[in-house]
């Protein structure tokens, strides 16, 4: 199977090693990866900031960047969730509506693709640490994903999966714009999430959303919390 890989702008700019790990695990799963180097941003930040025309322009570029009738695998739940839920609104009654409808059934978030599309869970990874898995807002509300990440982590040798008291609580990143306009509230939400994770005795917070990862990673480093955060691809790629 050949897929087109959608790397979010945040991962591309700030976590390129995670992007490389995504490719590693897809290859391990027997998937051939095509990456269009012309791809940029899905337009979520522009849309959430009220710049609808700019968001539409970026959305049309996204449709043009993925013209092939094959699976598109995205590395960030929030980006995939935005495309699945907001492109319909952006392109309603426009010439791009049919292109959106063509692309929609081919678009997958990474854990959804691995578990529900190709049923490949065991990467031979080894990670001897206590972890919690974050149920991101986009995963739960837009993509309706809950157990996929936990199923993948359960196959990792040496890992101990713990559960936060409130795993579904938002990390405070929100739409991205929220974290900027309401910084104090955003930071408080991140700290609450981190302390919930630390109360379990976990050493790592694992997420499938690069936006949440950046939010939590920044707060952890600024506040000096004794815990780390990783994208699930970074765990699954251990020892590959």
XYZ file of N, CA and C in Angstrom:
720
model
N 0.843 -1.203 0.000
C 0.000 0.000 0.000
C 0.875 1.249 0.000
N 0.485 2.217 -0.794
C 1.165 3.506 -0.847
C 0.259 4.582 -0.261
N 0.831 5.413 0.593
C 0.055 6.504 1.193
C 0.752 7.829 0.932
N -0.026 8.913 1.031
C 0.536 10.258 1.020
C 0.624 10.745 2.454
N 1.775 11.233 2.854
C 1.996 11.660 4.234
C 1.778 13.157 4.374
N 0.939 13.516 5.336
C 0.672 14.925 5.655
C 1.362 15.271 6.963
N 2.441 16.035 6.880
C 3.184 16.498 8.051
C 2.722 17.899 8.395
N 2.210 18.101 9.593
C 1.702 19.421 9.979
C 2.838 20.439 10.043
N 2.477 21.717 9.924
C 3.497 22.764 9.917
C 4.259 22.816 11.241
N 3.581 22.548 12.355
C 4.258 22.578 13.654
C 5.297 21.468 13.749
N 4.927 20.261 13.316
C 5.891 19.161 13.349
C 7.056 19.447 12.404
N 6.765 19.980 11.233
C 7.802 20.273 10.248
C 8.808 21.278 10.788
N 8.303 22.302 11.480
C 9.176 23.381 11.929
C 9.863 23.103 13.265
N 9.181 22.405 14.169
C 9.700 22.276 15.531
C 10.056 20.845 15.953
N 9.474 19.847 15.299
C 9.734 18.460 15.702
C 10.020 17.585 14.481
N 11.041 17.950 13.683
C 11.332 17.185 12.464
C 11.754 15.740 12.736
N 12.383 15.483 13.885
C 12.789 14.110 14.192
C 11.576 13.206 14.395
N 10.489 13.792 14.922
C 9.254 13.023 15.067
C 8.697 12.670 13.691
N 8.785 13.599 12.751
C 8.338 13.321 11.383
C 9.122 12.147 10.794
N 10.404 12.101 11.057
C 11.221 10.982 10.569
C 10.782 9.669 11.218
N 10.397 9.735 12.491
C 9.927 8.528 13.178
C 8.593 8.047 12.617
N 7.758 8.981 12.185
C 6.497 8.598 11.548
C 6.785 7.763 10.300
N 7.741 8.221 9.509
C 8.102 7.484 8.293
C 8.679 6.122 8.648
N 9.484 6.051 9.698
C 10.055 4.770 10.132
C 8.966 3.750 10.465
N 7.976 4.184 11.238
C 6.973 3.205 11.666
C 6.054 2.816 10.508
N 5.801 3.740 9.589
C 4.993 3.388 8.430
C 5.724 2.377 7.557
N 7.023 2.556 7.387
C 7.803 1.581 6.632
C 7.811 0.227 7.329
N 7.911 0.241 8.659
C 7.873 -1.007 9.416
C 6.549 -1.736 9.221
N 5.482 -0.958 9.055
C 4.156 -1.534 8.833
C 3.950 -1.979 7.387
N 4.991 -1.858 6.572
C 4.898 -2.295 5.184
C 4.242 -1.295 4.259
N 4.239 -0.032 4.651
C 3.581 1.011 3.871
C 4.623 1.832 3.117
N 4.394 2.033 1.840
C 5.238 2.931 1.046
C 4.745 4.358 1.236
N 5.679 5.267 1.494
C 5.324 6.645 1.840
C 5.721 7.598 0.727
N 4.750 8.393 0.268
C 5.011 9.493 -0.650
C 4.834 10.804 0.122
N 5.778 11.710 -0.056
C 5.708 13.000 0.645
C 5.842 14.127 -0.364
N 4.791 14.902 -0.500
C 4.808 16.050 -1.397
C 5.466 17.224 -0.693
N 6.650 17.609 -1.144
C 7.402 18.670 -0.469
C 6.778 20.053 -0.662
N 5.755 20.152 -1.516
C 5.084 21.430 -1.735
C 4.012 21.703 -0.674
N 3.656 20.702 0.141
C 2.604 20.886 1.145
C 3.055 21.883 2.206
N 2.072 22.620 2.744
C 2.390 23.598 3.791
C 1.446 23.411 4.973
N 0.488 24.326 5.141
C -0.408 24.318 6.290
C -1.830 24.019 5.840
N -2.604 23.370 6.705
C -3.997 23.057 6.382
C -4.898 24.284 6.479
N -4.434 25.340 7.159
C -5.202 26.565 7.282
C -5.978 26.717 8.572
N -5.781 25.806 9.506
C -6.563 25.835 10.746
C -6.372 27.135 11.529
N -5.129 27.580 11.664
C -4.875 28.788 12.452
C -5.525 30.004 11.811
N -5.469 30.082 10.497
C -6.112 31.211 9.801
C -7.618 31.175 10.016
N -8.207 29.994 9.890
C -9.660 29.861 10.063
C -10.072 30.260 11.471
N -9.372 29.753 12.465
C -9.724 30.036 13.855
C -9.459 31.485 14.241
N -8.637 32.178 13.450
C -8.360 33.597 13.699
C -9.334 34.500 12.964
N -10.250 33.900 12.198
C -11.247 34.688 11.486
C -10.867 35.072 10.071
N -9.717 34.588 9.596
C -9.266 34.910 8.236
C -9.762 33.818 7.281
N -11.038 33.896 6.974
C -11.679 32.830 6.206
C -11.146 32.753 4.786
N -10.909 33.881 4.147
C -10.393 33.873 2.777
C -9.017 33.220 2.712
N -8.167 33.558 3.681
C -6.831 32.954 3.729
C -6.934 31.456 4.019
N -7.863 31.081 4.911
C -8.060 29.666 5.225
C -8.540 28.904 3.994
N -9.408 29.534 3.227
C -9.908 28.885 2.002
C -8.776 28.706 0.995
N -7.922 29.700 0.894
C -6.786 29.613 -0.023
C -5.861 28.463 0.358
N -5.558 28.355 1.660
C -4.709 27.264 2.127
C -5.406 25.917 1.974
N -6.717 25.894 2.195
C -7.480 24.662 2.018
C -7.461 24.191 0.579
N -7.603 25.119 -0.361
C -7.551 24.762 -1.781
C -6.169 24.247 -2.153
N -5.141 24.851 -1.560
C -3.780 24.354 -1.806
C -3.628 22.936 -1.273
N -4.209 22.677 -0.098
C -4.136 21.333 0.469
C -4.788 20.326 -0.476
N -5.949 20.654 -0.999
C -6.636 19.754 -1.923
C -5.789 19.500 -3.164
N -5.122 20.539 -3.645
C -4.282 20.388 -4.834
C -3.008 19.609 -4.549
N -2.538 19.691 -3.302
C -1.303 18.988 -2.937
C -1.516 17.487 -2.746
N -2.780 17.069 -2.592
C -3.089 15.654 -2.388
C -4.148 15.207 -3.408
N -3.740 15.126 -4.679
C -4.712 14.825 -5.739
C -4.917 13.337 -5.976
N -4.107 12.496 -5.346
C -4.141 11.066 -5.645
C -5.243 10.352 -4.867
N -5.829 9.384 -5.491
C -6.907 8.630 -4.847
C -6.320 7.487 -4.025
N -5.634 7.857 -2.931
C -5.028 6.883 -2.025
C -5.044 7.472 -0.613
N -4.788 6.655 0.401
C -4.862 7.161 1.774
C -3.907 8.329 2.025
N -4.404 9.298 2.777
C -3.592 10.418 3.256
C -3.503 10.267 4.768
N -2.302 10.158 5.297
C -2.107 9.935 6.724
C -1.548 11.203 7.355
N -2.294 11.757 8.320
C -1.873 12.959 9.016
C -1.303 12.639 10.385
N -0.342 13.440 10.815
C 0.388 13.151 12.055
C -0.166 13.883 13.262
N -1.156 14.752 13.047
C -1.699 15.543 14.147
C -3.214 15.487 14.120
N -3.808 15.036 15.216
C -5.256 14.857 15.272
C -6.003 16.159 15.045
N -5.469 17.277 15.527
C -6.179 18.545 15.395
C -6.253 18.990 13.946
N -5.197 18.779 13.171
C -5.208 19.145 11.755
C -6.184 18.263 10.978
N -6.117 16.962 11.215
C -7.024 16.037 10.527
C -8.468 16.333 10.911
N -8.708 16.598 12.189
C -10.049 16.921 12.650
C -10.574 18.194 12.018
N -9.713 19.187 11.884
C -10.113 20.445 11.253
C -10.516 20.220 9.797
N -9.696 19.489 9.068
C -9.988 19.239 7.656
C -11.306 18.489 7.508
N -11.504 17.480 8.329
C -12.713 16.666 8.219
C -13.981 17.440 8.574
N -13.879 18.378 9.496
C -15.084 19.060 9.973
C -15.297 20.446 9.382
N -14.210 21.133 9.014
C -14.347 22.537 8.597
C -14.239 22.749 7.090
N -13.598 21.838 6.375
C -13.509 22.017 4.929
C -14.903 21.978 4.301
N -15.794 21.196 4.884
C -17.165 21.146 4.371
C -17.798 22.523 4.404
N -17.540 23.250 5.486
C -18.060 24.612 5.629
C -17.353 25.576 4.690
N -16.034 25.453 4.597
C -15.259 26.355 3.752
C -15.656 26.257 2.283
N -15.887 25.027 1.830
C -16.073 24.805 0.405
C -17.522 24.505 0.014
N -18.440 24.823 0.917
C -19.854 24.610 0.602
C -20.257 25.460 -0.607
N -20.863 24.791 -1.563
C -21.379 25.465 -2.764
C -20.269 26.182 -3.545
N -19.084 25.568 -3.561
C -17.969 26.109 -4.351
C -17.472 25.030 -5.305
N -16.563 25.425 -6.189
C -16.006 24.487 -7.162
C -15.131 23.425 -6.495
N -14.681 23.698 -5.267
C -13.793 22.757 -4.577
C -14.547 21.712 -3.751
N -15.868 21.834 -3.702
C -16.645 20.934 -2.844
C -16.482 19.475 -3.254
N -16.495 19.196 -4.549
C -16.346 17.818 -5.013
C -14.951 17.276 -4.709
N -13.938 18.134 -4.787
C -12.580 17.706 -4.443
C -12.491 17.349 -2.962
N -13.152 18.148 -2.145
C -13.198 17.849 -0.707
C -13.879 16.501 -0.456
N -14.988 16.261 -1.118
C -15.708 15.003 -0.945
C -14.873 13.820 -1.426
N -14.050 14.033 -2.452
C -13.162 12.966 -2.928
C -12.091 12.641 -1.898
N -11.554 13.685 -1.289
C -10.442 13.503 -0.351
C -10.885 12.954 0.989
N -12.057 13.335 1.444
C -12.498 13.053 2.810
C -12.373 11.582 3.230
N -12.889 10.606 2.461
C -12.797 9.212 2.914
C -11.382 8.648 2.880
N -10.454 9.361 2.260
C -9.068 8.896 2.188
C -8.190 9.450 3.303
N -8.735 10.335 4.132
C -7.930 11.036 5.131
C -7.992 10.330 6.486
N -6.816 10.034 7.043
C -6.720 9.323 8.322
C -5.731 10.017 9.245
N -6.047 10.038 10.516
C -5.051 10.352 11.544
C -4.194 9.100 11.729
N -2.946 9.268 12.154
C -1.972 8.174 12.175
C -2.444 6.948 12.948
N -2.898 7.127 14.195
C -3.296 5.955 14.990
C -4.537 5.292 14.410
N -5.423 6.081 13.850
C -6.612 5.547 13.190
C -6.213 4.680 11.999
N -5.264 5.170 11.226
C -4.794 4.424 10.060
C -4.162 3.099 10.476
N -3.274 3.146 11.469
C -2.556 1.942 11.887
C -3.489 0.889 12.479
N -4.428 1.320 13.309
C -5.291 0.368 14.025
C -6.504 -0.034 13.198
N -7.189 0.936 12.638
C -8.487 0.659 12.009
C -8.425 0.419 10.505
N -7.380 0.932 9.847
C -7.271 0.749 8.399
C -6.429 -0.472 8.047
N -5.201 -0.571 8.613
C -4.324 -1.683 8.222
C -4.117 -2.704 9.344
N -4.663 -2.423 10.537
C -4.592 -3.366 11.658
C -3.155 -3.824 11.925
N -2.239 -2.853 12.035
C -0.843 -3.142 12.358
C -0.532 -2.467 13.693
N -0.324 -3.268 14.740
C -0.174 -2.716 16.089
C 1.202 -2.930 16.705
N 1.892 -3.980 16.315
C 3.136 -4.355 16.998
C 4.345 -3.991 16.146
N 5.107 -3.001 16.609
C 6.272 -2.524 15.874
C 7.590 -3.058 16.451
N 7.480 -3.934 17.436
C 8.680 -4.438 18.081
C 9.391 -3.377 18.900
N 8.655 -2.352 19.288
C 9.252 -1.252 20.044
C 9.467 -1.651 21.502
N 10.400 -0.987 22.135
C 10.720 -1.255 23.538
C 10.916 0.085 24.254
N 10.174 0.286 25.342
C 10.203 1.564 26.040
C 9.905 1.292 27.513
N 10.934 1.228 28.337
C 10.784 0.825 29.734
C 10.493 2.036 30.617
N 9.281 2.539 30.493
C 8.894 3.720 31.251
C 7.401 3.670 31.573
N 7.011 4.448 32.595
C 5.599 4.620 32.938
C 5.058 5.795 32.142
N 3.911 5.596 31.499
C 3.362 6.637 30.646
C 1.868 6.805 30.889
N 1.363 7.970 30.515
C -0.078 8.195 30.409
C -0.356 8.614 28.974
N -1.540 8.287 28.498
C -1.934 8.675 27.145
C -2.969 9.784 27.231
N -2.713 10.865 26.505
C -3.613 12.012 26.528
C -4.722 11.844 25.488
N -5.960 11.898 25.929
C -7.096 11.911 25.007
C -7.306 13.342 24.531
N -6.831 13.658 23.346
C -6.907 15.034 22.864
C -8.336 15.402 22.473
N -8.614 16.693 22.532
C -9.961 17.180 22.209
C -10.364 16.799 20.791
N -9.457 16.979 19.842
C -9.772 16.669 18.449
C -9.996 15.178 18.242
N -9.193 14.360 18.911
C -9.368 12.909 18.787
C -10.752 12.490 19.261
N -11.150 13.011 20.402
C -12.428 12.603 20.997
C -13.622 13.191 20.260
N -13.584 14.479 19.999
C -14.786 15.174 19.547
C -14.943 15.237 18.031
N -13.836 15.307 17.321
C -13.916 15.441 15.867
C -13.662 14.122 15.141
N -12.763 13.308 15.683
C -12.398 12.059 15.004
C -12.994 10.830 15.683
N -13.514 11.009 16.885
C -14.143 9.913 17.632
C -13.173 8.740 17.836
N -11.951 9.095 18.230
C -10.911 8.117 18.536
C -10.662 8.116 20.032
N -10.568 6.931 20.625
C -10.363 6.818 22.066
C -9.279 5.800 22.419
N -9.426 4.574 21.928
C -8.567 3.481 22.373
C -7.419 3.169 21.423
N -7.398 3.818 20.265
C -6.400 3.462 19.253
C -4.968 3.641 19.773
N -4.682 4.779 20.388
C -3.342 5.019 20.904
C -2.958 4.031 21.989
N -3.882 3.724 22.860
C -3.614 2.773 23.943
C -3.359 1.367 23.394
N -4.080 0.987 22.355
C -3.866 -0.329 21.732
C -2.450 -0.434 21.171
N -1.990 0.626 20.535
C -0.632 0.626 19.982
C 0.420 0.584 21.091
N 0.219 1.369 22.125
C 1.180 1.398 23.231
C 1.204 0.081 23.996
N 0.080 -0.621 24.038
C 0.007 -1.877 24.800
C 0.926 -2.950 24.226
N 1.343 -2.797 22.978
C 2.228 -3.773 22.333
C 3.708 -3.444 22.531
N 3.987 -2.306 23.148
C 5.371 -1.888 23.355
C 5.960 -2.627 24.545
N 7.102 -3.248 24.357
C 7.761 -4.023 25.406
C 8.244 -3.094 26.524
N 7.949 -3.446 27.762
C 8.471 -2.723 28.914
C 7.684 -1.513 29.343
N 6.676 -1.142 28.582
C 5.916 0.062 28.917
C 4.870 -0.238 29.986
N 4.593 0.735 30.839
C 3.507 0.634 31.813
C 2.551 1.798 31.575
N 1.337 1.478 31.157
C 0.360 2.504 30.822
C -0.512 2.797 32.034
N -0.468 4.025 32.494
C -1.271 4.463 33.627
C -2.393 5.358 33.114
N -3.364 5.638 33.966
C -4.489 6.471 33.554
C -4.603 7.704 34.444
N -4.702 8.855 33.800
C -4.949 10.094 34.530
C -6.374 10.106 35.066
N -6.596 10.898 36.089
C -7.926 11.009 36.659
C -8.884 11.649 35.654
N -8.361 12.624 34.890
C -9.183 13.318 33.897
C -8.438 13.338 32.558
N -8.315 12.201 31.894
C -7.538 12.155 30.645
C -8.138 12.965 29.510
N -9.434 13.273 29.612
C -10.122 13.972 28.523
C -10.052 15.491 28.656
N -9.495 16.018 29.745
C -9.425 17.465 29.928
C -8.474 18.095 28.903
N -8.823 19.279 28.438
C -8.030 19.982 27.426
C -6.694 20.443 28.007
N -5.662 20.432 27.152
C -4.325 20.852 27.589
C -4.177 22.366 27.603
N -5.127 23.091 26.989
C -5.066 24.540 26.986
C -4.590 25.165 25.691
N -4.180 24.344 24.741
C -3.763 24.896 23.452
C -4.969 25.460 22.715
N -6.089 24.750 22.824
C -7.309 25.206 22.170
C -7.140 25.249 20.664
N -7.468 26.359 20.090
C -7.347 26.533 18.644
C -5.972 27.066 18.258
N -5.095 27.247 19.234
C -3.824 27.921 18.987
C -3.972 29.395 19.291
N -4.988 30.004 18.733
C -5.296 31.409 19.018
C -5.678 31.578 20.482
N -6.377 30.594 21.039
C -6.783 30.645 22.446
C -5.557 30.766 23.353
N -4.521 29.996 23.052
C -3.320 30.007 23.882
C -2.624 31.361 23.859
N -2.822 32.116 22.779
C -2.212 33.445 22.663
C -3.086 34.513 23.325
N -4.373 34.469 23.045
C -5.278 35.504 23.554
C -5.599 35.335 25.030
N -5.556 34.111 25.508
C -5.905 33.833 26.905
C -4.755 33.051 27.558
N -3.601 33.663 27.556
C -2.378 32.982 27.983
C -2.480 32.429 29.403
N -2.974 33.238 30.327
C -3.021 32.805 31.727
C -3.914 31.576 31.889
N -5.068 31.587 31.235
C -5.982 30.442 31.313
C -5.358 29.228 30.642
N -4.728 29.455 29.492
C -4.084 28.372 28.747
C -2.988 27.699 29.576
N -2.170 28.508 30.225
C -1.090 27.962 31.058
C -1.658 27.187 32.242
N -2.701 27.725 32.857
C -3.329 27.039 33.994
C -3.890 25.683 33.571
N -4.478 25.626 32.386
C -5.014 24.358 31.882
C -3.897 23.361 31.620
N -2.790 23.846 31.053
C -1.643 22.968 30.796
C -1.075 22.423 32.101
N -0.936 23.297 33.089
C -0.403 22.867 34.384
C -1.319 21.827 35.031
N -2.619 22.017 34.909
C -3.575 21.051 35.470
C -3.416 19.695 34.801
N -3.258 19.702 33.492
C -3.064 18.456 32.756
C -1.766 17.765 33.170
N -0.712 18.534 33.276
C 0.596 17.981 33.631
C 0.582 17.414 35.048
N -0.014 18.137 35.984
C -0.065 17.657 37.369
C -0.942 16.409 37.493
N -1.993 16.335 36.686
C -2.832 15.131 36.646
C -2.005 13.941 36.196
N -1.157 14.154 35.195
C -0.289 13.085 34.703
C 0.759 12.702 35.746
N 1.360 13.698 36.381
C 2.408 13.427 37.369
C 1.868 12.703 38.589
N 0.608 12.938 38.935
C -0.004 12.282 40.095
C -0.082 10.774 39.930
N -0.015 10.291 38.693
C -0.060 8.843 38.446
C 1.301 8.188 38.642
N 2.349 9.003 38.695
C 3.708 8.468 38.755
C 4.320 8.282 37.379
N 3.646 8.787 36.350
C 4.129 8.632 34.982
C 5.386 9.463 34.742
N 6.234 8.942 33.865
C 7.429 9.663 33.440
C 7.211 10.406 32.131
N 6.216 9.963 31.373
C 5.958 10.556 30.053
C 4.460 10.721 29.817
N 4.106 11.810 29.127
C 2.770 11.980 28.561
C 2.899 11.677 27.074
N 2.081 10.772 26.572
C 2.112 10.401 25.164
C 0.871 10.966 24.483
N 1.055 11.567 23.314
C -0.062 12.170 22.602
C 0.035 11.884 21.115
N -1.093 11.989 20.426
C -1.111 11.853 18.959
C -1.327 13.205 18.284
N -1.205 14.285 19.059
C -1.464 15.617 18.527
C -0.250 16.507 18.766
N 0.381 16.951 17.697
C 1.608 17.729 17.830
C 1.354 19.099 18.442
N 0.150 19.648 18.285
C -0.177 20.936 18.910
C -0.198 20.798 20.429
N -0.842 19.740 20.912
C -0.869 19.475 22.352
C 0.535 19.213 22.870
N 1.327 18.476 22.083
C 2.697 18.177 22.488
C 3.481 19.466 22.702
N 3.391 20.400 21.766
C 4.118 21.652 21.886
C 3.644 22.447 23.099
N 2.341 22.487 23.321
C 1.783 23.194 24.471
C 2.322 22.638 25.785
N 2.244 21.322 25.947
C 2.683 20.690 27.187
C 4.201 20.738 27.333
N 4.906 20.525 26.237
C 6.367 20.532 26.250
C 6.889 21.892 26.700
N 6.278 22.953 26.183
C 6.702 24.308 26.548
C 6.457 24.580 28.030
N 5.281 24.194 28.512
C 4.948 24.421 29.919
C 5.859 23.615 30.842
N 6.115 22.372 30.479
C 6.991 21.511 31.288
C 8.375 22.127 31.422
N 8.919 22.602 30.319
C 10.269 23.159 30.338
C 10.324 24.479 31.102
N 9.309 25.322 30.937
C 9.302 26.617 31.623
C 9.113 26.464 33.131
N 8.262 25.504 33.514
C 7.954 25.324 34.931
C 8.885 24.325 35.613
N 9.688 23.618 34.828
C 10.632 22.659 35.400
C 9.976 21.417 35.969
N 8.849 20.997 35.398
C 8.166 19.791 35.871
C 8.984 18.544 35.539
N 8.915 17.566 36.416
C 9.691 16.332 36.254
C 8.885 15.298 35.469
N 8.644 15.593 34.213
C 7.928 14.692 33.318
C 8.241 15.145 31.896
N 8.081 14.263 30.935
C 8.335 14.611 29.546
C 7.113 14.263 28.708
N 7.088 14.794 27.480
C 5.978 14.519 26.580
C 6.540 14.063 25.235
N 5.911 13.050 24.646
C 6.346 12.506 23.363
C 5.147 12.265 22.458
N 5.366 12.394 21.167
C 4.378 11.949 20.189
C 4.410 10.419 20.164
N 3.283 9.805 19.906
C 3.225 8.348 19.939
C 4.174 7.716 18.928
N 4.444 8.397 17.827
C 5.379 7.866 16.834
C 6.785 7.735 17.408
N 7.162 8.649 18.327
C 8.486 8.584 18.940
C 8.637 7.338 19.808
N 7.548 6.887 20.405
C 7.578 5.665 21.215
C 7.596 4.430 20.322
N 6.733 4.407 19.329
C 6.636 3.239 18.453
C 7.898 3.035 17.629
N 8.681 4.094 17.453
C 9.910 3.983 16.663
C 11.121 3.550 17.484
N 10.948 3.403 18.792
C 12.057 2.973 19.640
C 12.568 1.599 19.193
N 13.853 1.555 18.895
C 14.549 0.320 18.482
C 14.200 -0.130 17.076
N 13.483 0.656 16.329
C 13.215 0.297 14.928
C 14.447 0.638 14.103
